[in-house]
Amino acid sequence: MTEAEIETLMLEATDGRLATVGEDGPYIVPLAFVYHNKHIYFHCHKEGKKLINIARDPRVCFQTDISSADTLNYRSVIFQGTAKQVTDEKELVDSMTAMMEKYKSPMKGMLKNPGAVAKLIRVFKVSDYRMTSKFSEGK
């Protein structure tokens, strides 16, 4: 896939999967994400296995795809990189605004107070990544 095709896929896809490295092996979870400024951003609660795994080993693998019902036509992309918590207030607001716009969230008003948002959730970005893609036109 070309860079433009990958960018289109990342903007159109709504469901992603994030794999982390746990003490007992790989752990994968579905999540909402946004592709913003060439990075993948996701948010999560302040506690949980995903956070424990990222704190222990920040290497992650992110995958998303768009496919047809017959599974013969699909586009898929995989990013292997590092999950880094977003602590910069501007980046936090920008990335979460992009996510709320993507998912048409009525909660955009919460971003007027980034400190309140930071108390409720953690925001991460996947950076320093390698990317692969795959597609089939069902022929």
GROMACS .gro file of C-alpha atoms in nm, residues 1-10 75-77 131-136:
model
   19
    1MET     CA    1   0.000   0.000   0.000
    2THR     CA    2   0.118   0.354  -0.067
    3GLU     CA    3   0.166   0.608   0.210
    4ALA     CA    4  -0.151   0.787   0.094
    5GLU     CA    5  -0.350   0.460   0.102
    6ILE     CA    6  -0.224   0.385   0.452
    7GLU     CA    7  -0.315   0.736   0.568
    8THR     CA    8  -0.666   0.693   0.423
    9LEU     CA    9  -0.705   0.358   0.598
   10MET     CA   10  -0.590   0.506   0.930
   75ARG     CA   11  -0.681  -0.336   0.382
   76SER     CA   12  -0.470  -0.384   0.693
   77VAL     CA   13  -0.184  -0.205   0.861
  131MET     CA   14   0.491  -0.019   0.974
  132THR     CA   15   0.372  -0.292   0.740
  133SER     CA   16   0.055  -0.311   0.534
  134LYS     CA   17  -0.136  -0.567   0.335
  135PHE     CA   18  -0.436  -0.556   0.106
  136SER     CA   19  -0.644  -0.775  -0.122
   0.00000   0.00000   0.00000
